[in-house]
């Protein structure tokens, strides 16, 4: 999970938020509760938050990644508009830009109608998850000493951030990064063996190219970038390579 910034609400939402909210709240009043609104009517009343302009702006602000698990669903799979404070409990927030996050279907389903007001979880559009969460091998865990361990733990449970799907994704990254680090190690020896300054410089440039590939995995537009950022800190080769490159 990484922090991301949301731009201002799209025009269509600013223009229609009050009208759409009133229609939904009128239906809640008419039927006695949100849950009692007939499904077809509810679907129609809620359809507005799926407006193309809202989706496009929301999905782009986190590089089309899920706000919670950081997966990047492909164009054909599902990324959805998620209500941080659930619309079933807080229908007045159904069209509140501040309450909308991009989420994959798995996280959206896991979170379901969990009440984030009474049982808070991390909102990555408002706080930096990397100050509250870290990793232990394939597992995401609360960062001890953050003072918000309970919230971090709650986030992991509510969004089901330690599941097979995410273990598999992290395991694949662990394998890739381990292979890259082995390559770095080989390059260290190769640089040591250089018998001229010229050769040494050329070999350090090759090392620098390898580091660029690894660094590209840490960019926030990449899936699971928070995990990759943590992962490289567990390999001394990464810092060693940076040192060698800086000494050029
Ligand atoms: Zn997700």
PDB file of C-alpha atoms and ligand atoms in Angstrom:
ATOM      1  CA  UNK A   1       0.000   0.000   0.000  1.00  0.00           C
ATOM      2  CA  UNK A   2       1.365   3.425  -0.936  1.00  0.00           C
ATOM      3  CA  UNK A   3       0.179   6.974  -0.414  1.00  0.00           C
ATOM      4  CA  UNK A   4      -1.334   8.724  -3.411  1.00  0.00           C
ATOM      5  CA  UNK A   5      -2.799  12.156  -4.058  1.00  0.00           C
ATOM      6  CA  UNK A   6      -6.260  12.743  -5.371  1.00  0.00           C
ATOM      7  CA  UNK A   7      -6.908  15.743  -7.625  1.00  0.00           C
ATOM      8  CA  UNK A   8     -10.066  17.848  -7.258  1.00  0.00           C
ATOM      9  CA  UNK A   9     -13.365  16.157  -7.998  1.00  0.00           C
ATOM     10  CA  UNK A  10     -14.311  15.818 -11.664  1.00  0.00           C
ATOM     11  CA  UNK A  11     -16.763  18.399 -12.974  1.00  0.00           C
ATOM     12  CA  UNK A  12     -19.605  15.939 -13.447  1.00  0.00           C
ATOM     13  CA  UNK A  13     -19.447  15.049  -9.755  1.00  0.00           C
ATOM     14  CA  UNK A  14     -19.239  18.649  -8.524  1.00  0.00           C
ATOM     15  CA  UNK A  15     -22.203  19.538 -10.743  1.00  0.00           C
ATOM     16  CA  UNK A  16     -24.426  16.639  -9.735  1.00  0.00           C
ATOM     17  CA  UNK A  17     -23.352  15.503  -6.257  1.00  0.00           C
ATOM     18  CA  UNK A  18     -26.186  17.317  -4.458  1.00  0.00           C
ATOM     19  CA  UNK A  19     -28.870  16.055  -6.873  1.00  0.00           C
ATOM     20  CA  UNK A  20     -27.648  12.443  -6.850  1.00  0.00           C
ATOM     21  CA  UNK A  21     -27.279  12.431  -3.048  1.00  0.00           C
ATOM     22  CA  UNK A  22     -30.756  13.881  -2.520  1.00  0.00           C
ATOM     23  CA  UNK A  23     -32.331  11.241  -4.784  1.00  0.00           C
ATOM     24  CA  UNK A  24     -30.594   8.458  -2.847  1.00  0.00           C
ATOM     25  CA  UNK A  25     -31.478   9.889   0.568  1.00  0.00           C
ATOM     26  CA  UNK A  26     -35.103  10.381  -0.550  1.00  0.00           C
ATOM     27  CA  UNK A  27     -35.243   6.677  -1.426  1.00  0.00           C
ATOM     28  CA  UNK A  28     -33.707   5.761   1.963  1.00  0.00           C
ATOM     29  CA  UNK A  29     -36.442   7.842   3.646  1.00  0.00           C
ATOM     30  CA  UNK A  30     -39.179   6.409   1.449  1.00  0.00           C
ATOM     31  CA  UNK A  31     -38.300   2.743   2.036  1.00  0.00           C
ATOM     32  CA  UNK A  32     -37.183   3.164   5.635  1.00  0.00           C
ATOM     33  CA  UNK A  33     -33.502   2.194   5.165  1.00  0.00           C
ATOM     34  CA  UNK A  34     -30.776   1.844   2.532  1.00  0.00           C
ATOM     35  CA  UNK A  35     -31.069  -1.948   2.610  1.00  0.00           C
ATOM     36  CA  UNK A  36     -34.816  -1.837   1.916  1.00  0.00           C
ATOM     37  CA  UNK A  37     -34.491   0.108  -1.383  1.00  0.00           C
ATOM     38  CA  UNK A  38     -35.467  -2.351  -4.155  1.00  0.00           C
ATOM     39  CA  UNK A  39     -32.310  -3.625  -5.888  1.00  0.00           C
ATOM     40  CA  UNK A  40     -33.116  -2.286  -9.372  1.00  0.00           C
ATOM     41  CA  UNK A  41     -33.897   1.154  -7.999  1.00  0.00           C
ATOM     42  CA  UNK A  42     -30.788   1.153  -5.827  1.00  0.00           C
ATOM     43  CA  UNK A  43     -28.642   0.144  -8.781  1.00  0.00           C
ATOM     44  CA  UNK A  44     -30.042   2.981 -10.851  1.00  0.00           C
ATOM     45  CA  UNK A  45     -29.623   5.552  -8.058  1.00  0.00           C
ATOM     46  CA  UNK A  46     -26.018   4.458  -7.449  1.00  0.00           C
ATOM     47  CA  UNK A  47     -25.008   4.134 -11.095  1.00  0.00           C
ATOM     48  CA  UNK A  48     -23.792   7.769 -11.159  1.00  0.00           C
ATOM     49  CA  UNK A  49     -20.628   7.122  -9.171  1.00  0.00           C
ATOM     50  CA  UNK A  50     -19.565   4.798 -11.983  1.00  0.00           C
ATOM     51  CA  UNK A  51     -19.649   7.706 -14.445  1.00  0.00           C
ATOM     52  CA  UNK A  52     -16.787   7.441 -16.931  1.00  0.00           C
ATOM     53  CA  UNK A  53     -15.241  10.785 -15.865  1.00  0.00           C
ATOM     54  CA  UNK A  54     -15.270   9.776 -12.196  1.00  0.00           C
ATOM     55  CA  UNK A  55     -13.746   6.369 -12.876  1.00  0.00           C
ATOM     56  CA  UNK A  56     -11.054   7.690 -15.197  1.00  0.00           C
ATOM     57  CA  UNK A  57      -9.852  10.379 -12.789  1.00  0.00           C
ATOM     58  CA  UNK A  58     -10.024   8.091  -9.769  1.00  0.00           C
ATOM     59  CA  UNK A  59      -8.192   5.186 -11.397  1.00  0.00           C
ATOM     60  CA  UNK A  60      -5.508   7.435 -12.903  1.00  0.00           C
ATOM     61  CA  UNK A  61      -4.615   9.063  -9.581  1.00  0.00           C
ATOM     62  CA  UNK A  62      -3.168   5.774  -8.298  1.00  0.00           C
ATOM     63  CA  UNK A  63      -1.740   4.655 -11.658  1.00  0.00           C
ATOM     64  CA  UNK A  64      -4.605   2.176 -12.117  1.00  0.00           C
ATOM     65  CA  UNK A  65      -3.500   0.290  -9.028  1.00  0.00           C
ATOM     66  CA  UNK A  66      -5.721  -0.962  -6.240  1.00  0.00           C
ATOM     67  CA  UNK A  67      -5.479   1.447  -3.299  1.00  0.00           C
ATOM     68  CA  UNK A  68      -5.260  -1.426  -0.824  1.00  0.00           C
ATOM     69  CA  UNK A  69      -3.340  -4.388  -2.248  1.00  0.00           C
ATOM     70  CA  UNK A  70      -1.432  -2.487  -4.991  1.00  0.00           C
ATOM     71  CA  UNK A  71      -2.291  -5.013  -7.672  1.00  0.00           C
ATOM     72  CA  UNK A  72      -2.746  -3.563 -11.122  1.00  0.00           C
ATOM     73  CA  UNK A  73      -5.754  -5.206 -12.732  1.00  0.00           C
ATOM     74  CA  UNK A  74      -5.341  -5.374 -16.498  1.00  0.00           C
ATOM     75  CA  UNK A  75      -7.649  -3.557 -18.856  1.00  0.00           C
ATOM     76  CA  UNK A  76      -9.939  -6.556 -19.057  1.00  0.00           C
ATOM     77  CA  UNK A  77     -10.119  -7.293 -15.333  1.00  0.00           C
ATOM     78  CA  UNK A  78     -11.707  -5.350 -12.576  1.00  0.00           C
ATOM     79  CA  UNK A  79     -10.823  -2.124 -10.896  1.00  0.00           C
ATOM     80  CA  UNK A  80     -13.760  -0.525  -9.176  1.00  0.00           C
ATOM     81  CA  UNK A  81     -14.875   2.604  -7.395  1.00  0.00           C
ATOM     82  CA  UNK A  82     -14.779   1.819  -3.700  1.00  0.00           C
ATOM     83  CA  UNK A  83     -16.468   3.746  -0.887  1.00  0.00           C
ATOM     84  CA  UNK A  84     -14.039   4.115   2.016  1.00  0.00           C
ATOM     85  CA  UNK A  85     -16.902   4.764   4.423  1.00  0.00           C
ATOM     86  CA  UNK A  86     -19.470   2.266   3.132  1.00  0.00           C
ATOM     87  CA  UNK A  87     -22.418   3.691   1.221  1.00  0.00           C
ATOM     88  CA  UNK A  88     -24.750   1.169   2.879  1.00  0.00           C
ATOM     89  CA  UNK A  89     -24.091   2.770   6.285  1.00  0.00           C
ATOM     90  CA  UNK A  90     -23.350   6.325   5.110  1.00  0.00           C
ATOM     91  CA  UNK A  91     -25.492   6.839   1.970  1.00  0.00           C
ATOM     92  CA  UNK A  92     -24.939  10.599   2.328  1.00  0.00           C
ATOM     93  CA  UNK A  93     -21.301   9.881   1.291  1.00  0.00           C
ATOM     94  CA  UNK A  94     -22.135   7.777  -1.772  1.00  0.00           C
ATOM     95  CA  UNK A  95     -21.186  10.646  -4.102  1.00  0.00           C
ATOM     96  CA  UNK A  96     -18.561  12.314  -1.918  1.00  0.00           C
ATOM     97  CA  UNK A  97     -15.312  12.485  -3.921  1.00  0.00           C
ATOM     98  CA  UNK A  98     -13.264  12.335  -0.743  1.00  0.00           C
ATOM     99  CA  UNK A  99     -14.883   8.995   0.076  1.00  0.00           C
ATOM    100  CA  UNK A 100     -14.067   7.280  -3.225  1.00  0.00           C
ATOM    101  CA  UNK A 101     -11.000   5.106  -3.775  1.00  0.00           C
ATOM    102  CA  UNK A 102      -9.858   2.879  -6.647  1.00  0.00           C
ATOM    103  CA  UNK A 103      -9.946  -0.757  -5.581  1.00  0.00           C
ATOM    104  CA  UNK A 104      -9.638  -4.185  -7.140  1.00  0.00           C
ATOM    105  CA  UNK A 105     -12.720  -6.363  -6.871  1.00  0.00           C
ATOM    106  CA  UNK A 106     -11.042  -8.709  -4.353  1.00  0.00           C
ATOM    107  CA  UNK A 107     -10.244  -5.928  -1.879  1.00  0.00           C
ATOM    108  CA  UNK A 108     -13.612  -4.255  -2.444  1.00  0.00           C
ATOM    109  CA  UNK A 109     -15.359  -7.546  -1.669  1.00  0.00           C
ATOM    110  CA  UNK A 110     -13.166  -8.256   1.356  1.00  0.00           C
ATOM    111  CA  UNK A 111     -13.770  -4.785   2.767  1.00  0.00           C
ATOM    112  CA  UNK A 112     -17.470  -5.007   1.937  1.00  0.00           C
ATOM    113  CA  UNK A 113     -19.504  -2.841   4.337  1.00  0.00           C
ATOM    114  CA  UNK A 114     -16.904  -2.742   7.093  1.00  0.00           C
ATOM    115  CA  UNK A 115     -17.543   0.401   9.126  1.00  0.00           C
ATOM    116  CA  UNK A 116     -14.274   2.341   8.829  1.00  0.00           C
ATOM    117  CA  UNK A 117     -15.611   5.073  11.085  1.00  0.00           C
ATOM    118  CA  UNK A 118     -16.111   2.872  14.150  1.00  0.00           C
ATOM    119  CA  UNK A 119     -13.238   0.492  13.292  1.00  0.00           C
ATOM    120  CA  UNK A 120     -10.653   2.560  11.383  1.00  0.00           C
ATOM    121  CA  UNK A 121      -8.369   1.259   8.682  1.00  0.00           C
ATOM    122  CA  UNK A 122      -5.644   3.071   6.715  1.00  0.00           C
ATOM    123  CA  UNK A 123      -6.856   5.436   3.998  1.00  0.00           C
ATOM    124  CA  UNK A 124      -3.924   5.641   1.551  1.00  0.00           C
ATOM    125  CA  UNK A 125      -5.279   8.849   0.010  1.00  0.00           C
ATOM    126  CA  UNK A 126      -4.958  10.553   3.394  1.00  0.00           C
ATOM    127  CA  UNK A 127      -2.076   8.953   5.270  1.00  0.00           C
ATOM    128  CA  UNK A 128       1.153   7.242   4.370  1.00  0.00           C
ATOM    129  CA  UNK A 129       0.702   3.466   4.753  1.00  0.00           C
ATOM    130  CA  UNK A 130       4.471   2.988   4.680  1.00  0.00           C
ATOM    131  CA  UNK A 131       4.627   4.647   8.124  1.00  0.00           C
ATOM    132  CA  UNK A 132       2.257   1.999   9.495  1.00  0.00           C
ATOM    133  CA  UNK A 133       2.943  -1.188   7.578  1.00  0.00           C
ATOM    134  CA  UNK A 134       5.984  -3.260   6.742  1.00  0.00           C
ATOM    135  CA  UNK A 135       6.688  -6.813   5.593  1.00  0.00           C
ATOM    136  CA  UNK A 136       8.013 -10.045   6.999  1.00  0.00           C
ATOM    137  CA  UNK A 137       9.028 -12.263   4.112  1.00  0.00           C
ATOM    138  CA  UNK A 138       5.786 -12.646   2.111  1.00  0.00           C
ATOM    139  CA  UNK A 139       3.581 -11.303   4.858  1.00  0.00           C
ATOM    140  CA  UNK A 140       2.475  -7.701   5.379  1.00  0.00           C
ATOM    141  CA  UNK A 141       2.625  -6.778   9.081  1.00  0.00           C
ATOM    142  CA  UNK A 142       2.012  -3.738  11.302  1.00  0.00           C
ATOM    143  CA  UNK A 143       5.104  -1.570  11.727  1.00  0.00           C
ATOM    144  CA  UNK A 144       5.952  -1.812  15.408  1.00  0.00           C
ATOM    145  CA  UNK A 145       6.399   1.521  17.159  1.00  0.00           C
ATOM    146  CA  UNK A 146       4.114   3.436  14.797  1.00  0.00           C
ATOM    147  CA  UNK A 147       1.635   3.927  17.627  1.00  0.00           C
ATOM    148  CA  UNK A 148      -1.092   2.796  15.234  1.00  0.00           C
ATOM    149  CA  UNK A 149      -0.482  -0.950  15.254  1.00  0.00           C
ATOM    150  CA  UNK A 150      -4.149  -1.733  15.843  1.00  0.00           C
ATOM    151  CA  UNK A 151      -5.247   0.283  12.806  1.00  0.00           C
ATOM    152  CA  UNK A 152      -2.542  -1.375  10.713  1.00  0.00           C
ATOM    153  CA  UNK A 153      -3.587  -4.818  11.911  1.00  0.00           C
ATOM    154  CA  UNK A 154      -7.224  -3.992  11.216  1.00  0.00           C
ATOM    155  CA  UNK A 155      -6.335  -2.901   7.663  1.00  0.00           C
ATOM    156  CA  UNK A 156      -4.576  -6.194   6.982  1.00  0.00           C
ATOM    157  CA  UNK A 157      -7.513  -8.238   8.294  1.00  0.00           C
ATOM    158  CA  UNK A 158     -10.331  -6.191   6.750  1.00  0.00           C
ATOM    159  CA  UNK A 159      -8.725  -6.016   3.289  1.00  0.00           C
ATOM    160  CA  UNK A 160      -7.382  -9.583   3.526  1.00  0.00           C
ATOM    161  CA  UNK A 161      -3.880  -8.446   2.597  1.00  0.00           C
ATOM    162  CA  UNK A 162      -2.291 -11.749   3.563  1.00  0.00           C
ATOM    163  CA  UNK A 163      -4.002 -14.138   1.171  1.00  0.00           C
ATOM    164  CA  UNK A 164      -2.755 -16.665  -1.386  1.00  0.00           C
ATOM    165  CA  UNK A 165      -3.298 -14.263  -4.291  1.00  0.00           C
ATOM    166  CA  UNK A 166      -0.968 -11.692  -2.708  1.00  0.00           C
ATOM    167  CA  UNK A 167       1.497 -14.270  -1.359  1.00  0.00           C
ATOM    168  CA  UNK A 168       1.875 -15.559  -4.926  1.00  0.00           C
ATOM    169  CA  UNK A 169       2.431 -12.076  -6.337  1.00  0.00           C
ATOM    170  CA  UNK A 170       4.996 -11.256  -3.625  1.00  0.00           C
ATOM    171  CA  UNK A 171       6.720 -14.634  -4.096  1.00  0.00           C
ATOM    172  CA  UNK A 172       7.168 -13.918  -7.807  1.00  0.00           C
ATOM    173  CA  UNK A 173       8.713 -10.547  -6.991  1.00  0.00           C
ATOM    174  CA  UNK A 174      10.932 -12.139  -4.350  1.00  0.00           C
ATOM    175  CA  UNK A 175      12.248 -14.585  -6.965  1.00  0.00           C
ATOM    176  CA  UNK A 176      12.848 -11.827  -9.557  1.00  0.00           C
ATOM    177  CA  UNK A 177      14.575  -9.534  -7.087  1.00  0.00           C
ATOM    178  CA  UNK A 178      16.714 -12.405  -5.740  1.00  0.00           C
ATOM    179  CA  UNK A 179      17.837 -13.185  -9.289  1.00  0.00           C
ATOM    180  CA  UNK A 180      18.687  -9.535  -9.918  1.00  0.00           C
ATOM    181  CA  UNK A 181      20.682  -9.441  -6.678  1.00  0.00           C
ATOM    182  CA  UNK A 182      22.625 -12.571  -7.719  1.00  0.00           C
ATOM    183  CA  UNK A 183      23.450 -10.762 -10.945  1.00  0.00           C
ATOM    184  CA  UNK A 184      24.678  -7.748  -8.963  1.00  0.00           C
ATOM    185  CA  UNK A 185      26.944 -10.014  -6.913  1.00  0.00           C
ATOM    186  CA  UNK A 186      28.452 -11.473 -10.089  1.00  0.00           C
ATOM    187  CA  UNK A 187      29.039  -7.991 -11.406  1.00  0.00           C
ATOM    188  CA  UNK A 188      30.860  -6.971  -8.187  1.00  0.00           C
ATOM    189  CA  UNK A 189      33.439  -9.729  -8.812  1.00  0.00           C
ATOM    190  CA  UNK A 190      33.666  -8.802 -12.475  1.00  0.00           C
ATOM    191  CA  UNK A 191      34.332  -5.151 -11.558  1.00  0.00           C
ATOM    192  CA  UNK A 192      37.017  -6.239  -9.054  1.00  0.00           C
ATOM    193  CA  UNK A 193      38.727  -8.219 -11.799  1.00  0.00           C
ATOM    194  CA  UNK A 194      38.991  -5.207 -14.129  1.00  0.00           C
ATOM    195  CA  UNK A 195      42.701  -4.591 -14.806  1.00  0.00           C
ATOM    196  CA  UNK A 196      42.355  -1.089 -16.215  1.00  0.00           C
ATOM    197  CA  UNK A 197      40.380   1.991 -15.116  1.00  0.00           C
ATOM    198  CA  UNK A 198      38.671   2.008 -18.498  1.00  0.00           C
ATOM    199  CA  UNK A 199      37.398  -1.564 -18.036  1.00  0.00           C
ATOM    200  CA  UNK A 200      36.301  -0.771 -14.512  1.00  0.00           C
ATOM    201  CA  UNK A 201      34.272   2.216 -15.704  1.00  0.00           C
ATOM    202  CA  UNK A 202      32.555   0.178 -18.425  1.00  0.00           C
ATOM    203  CA  UNK A 203      31.691  -2.560 -15.946  1.00  0.00           C
ATOM    204  CA  UNK A 204      30.311  -0.087 -13.406  1.00  0.00           C
ATOM    205  CA  UNK A 205      28.093   1.314 -16.166  1.00  0.00           C
ATOM    206  CA  UNK A 206      26.727  -2.208 -16.698  1.00  0.00           C
ATOM    207  CA  UNK A 207      26.090  -2.444 -12.945  1.00  0.00           C
ATOM    208  CA  UNK A 208      24.307   0.870 -13.121  1.00  0.00           C
ATOM    209  CA  UNK A 209      22.047  -0.483 -15.881  1.00  0.00           C
ATOM    210  CA  UNK A 210      21.111  -3.433 -13.660  1.00  0.00           C
ATOM    211  CA  UNK A 211      20.278  -1.106 -10.765  1.00  0.00           C
ATOM    212  CA  UNK A 212      18.066   0.957 -13.058  1.00  0.00           C
ATOM    213  CA  UNK A 213      15.992  -2.148 -13.797  1.00  0.00           C
ATOM    214  CA  UNK A 214      15.596  -2.854 -10.082  1.00  0.00           C
ATOM    215  CA  UNK A 215      14.795   0.798  -9.311  1.00  0.00           C
ATOM    216  CA  UNK A 216      12.099   0.799 -11.975  1.00  0.00           C
ATOM    217  CA  UNK A 217      10.242  -1.838  -9.913  1.00  0.00           C
ATOM    218  CA  UNK A 218      10.151   0.563  -6.942  1.00  0.00           C
ATOM    219  CA  UNK A 219       8.359   3.324  -8.823  1.00  0.00           C
ATOM    220  CA  UNK A 220       4.923   4.064  -7.395  1.00  0.00           C
ATOM    221  CA  UNK A 221       3.286   3.430 -10.758  1.00  0.00           C
ATOM    222  CA  UNK A 222       4.418  -0.202 -10.569  1.00  0.00           C
ATOM    223  CA  UNK A 223       2.308  -2.936  -8.953  1.00  0.00           C
ATOM    224  CA  UNK A 224       3.341  -3.871  -5.398  1.00  0.00           C
ATOM    225  CA  UNK A 225       5.942  -1.093  -5.324  1.00  0.00           C
ATOM    226  CA  UNK A 226       5.766  -0.835  -1.506  1.00  0.00           C
ATOM    227  CA  UNK A 227       6.695  -4.502  -1.223  1.00  0.00           C
ATOM    228  CA  UNK A 228       9.552  -4.102  -3.728  1.00  0.00           C
ATOM    229  CA  UNK A 229      10.846  -1.068  -1.822  1.00  0.00           C
ATOM    230  CA  UNK A 230      10.945  -3.097   1.384  1.00  0.00           C
ATOM    231  CA  UNK A 231      12.379  -6.122  -0.403  1.00  0.00           C
ATOM    232  CA  UNK A 232      15.484  -4.370  -1.726  1.00  0.00           C
ATOM    233  CA  UNK A 233      16.333  -3.122   1.769  1.00  0.00           C
ATOM    234  CA  UNK A 234      16.743  -6.765   2.833  1.00  0.00           C
ATOM    235  CA  UNK A 235      19.547  -7.318   0.293  1.00  0.00           C
ATOM    236  CA  UNK A 236      22.968  -5.802   1.185  1.00  0.00           C
ATOM    237  CA  UNK A 237      23.910  -6.114  -2.513  1.00  0.00           C
ATOM    238  CA  UNK A 238      21.535  -3.280  -3.359  1.00  0.00           C
ATOM    239  CA  UNK A 239      23.291  -0.724  -1.129  1.00  0.00           C
ATOM    240  CA  UNK A 240      26.689  -2.081  -2.128  1.00  0.00           C
ATOM    241  CA  UNK A 241      25.873  -1.543  -5.816  1.00  0.00           C
ATOM    242  CA  UNK A 242      24.700   2.011  -5.110  1.00  0.00           C
ATOM    243  CA  UNK A 243      27.986   2.686  -3.294  1.00  0.00           C
ATOM    244  CA  UNK A 244      30.087   1.376  -6.180  1.00  0.00           C
ATOM    245  CA  UNK A 245      28.117   3.459  -8.694  1.00  0.00           C
ATOM    246  CA  UNK A 246      28.479   6.594  -6.527  1.00  0.00           C
ATOM    247  CA  UNK A 247      32.267   6.027  -6.373  1.00  0.00           C
ATOM    248  CA  UNK A 248      32.661   6.311 -10.152  1.00  0.00           C
TER     249      UNK A 248
HETATM  250 ZN1  LIG B   1      -6.808  -4.931  -4.121  1.00  0.00          ZN
END
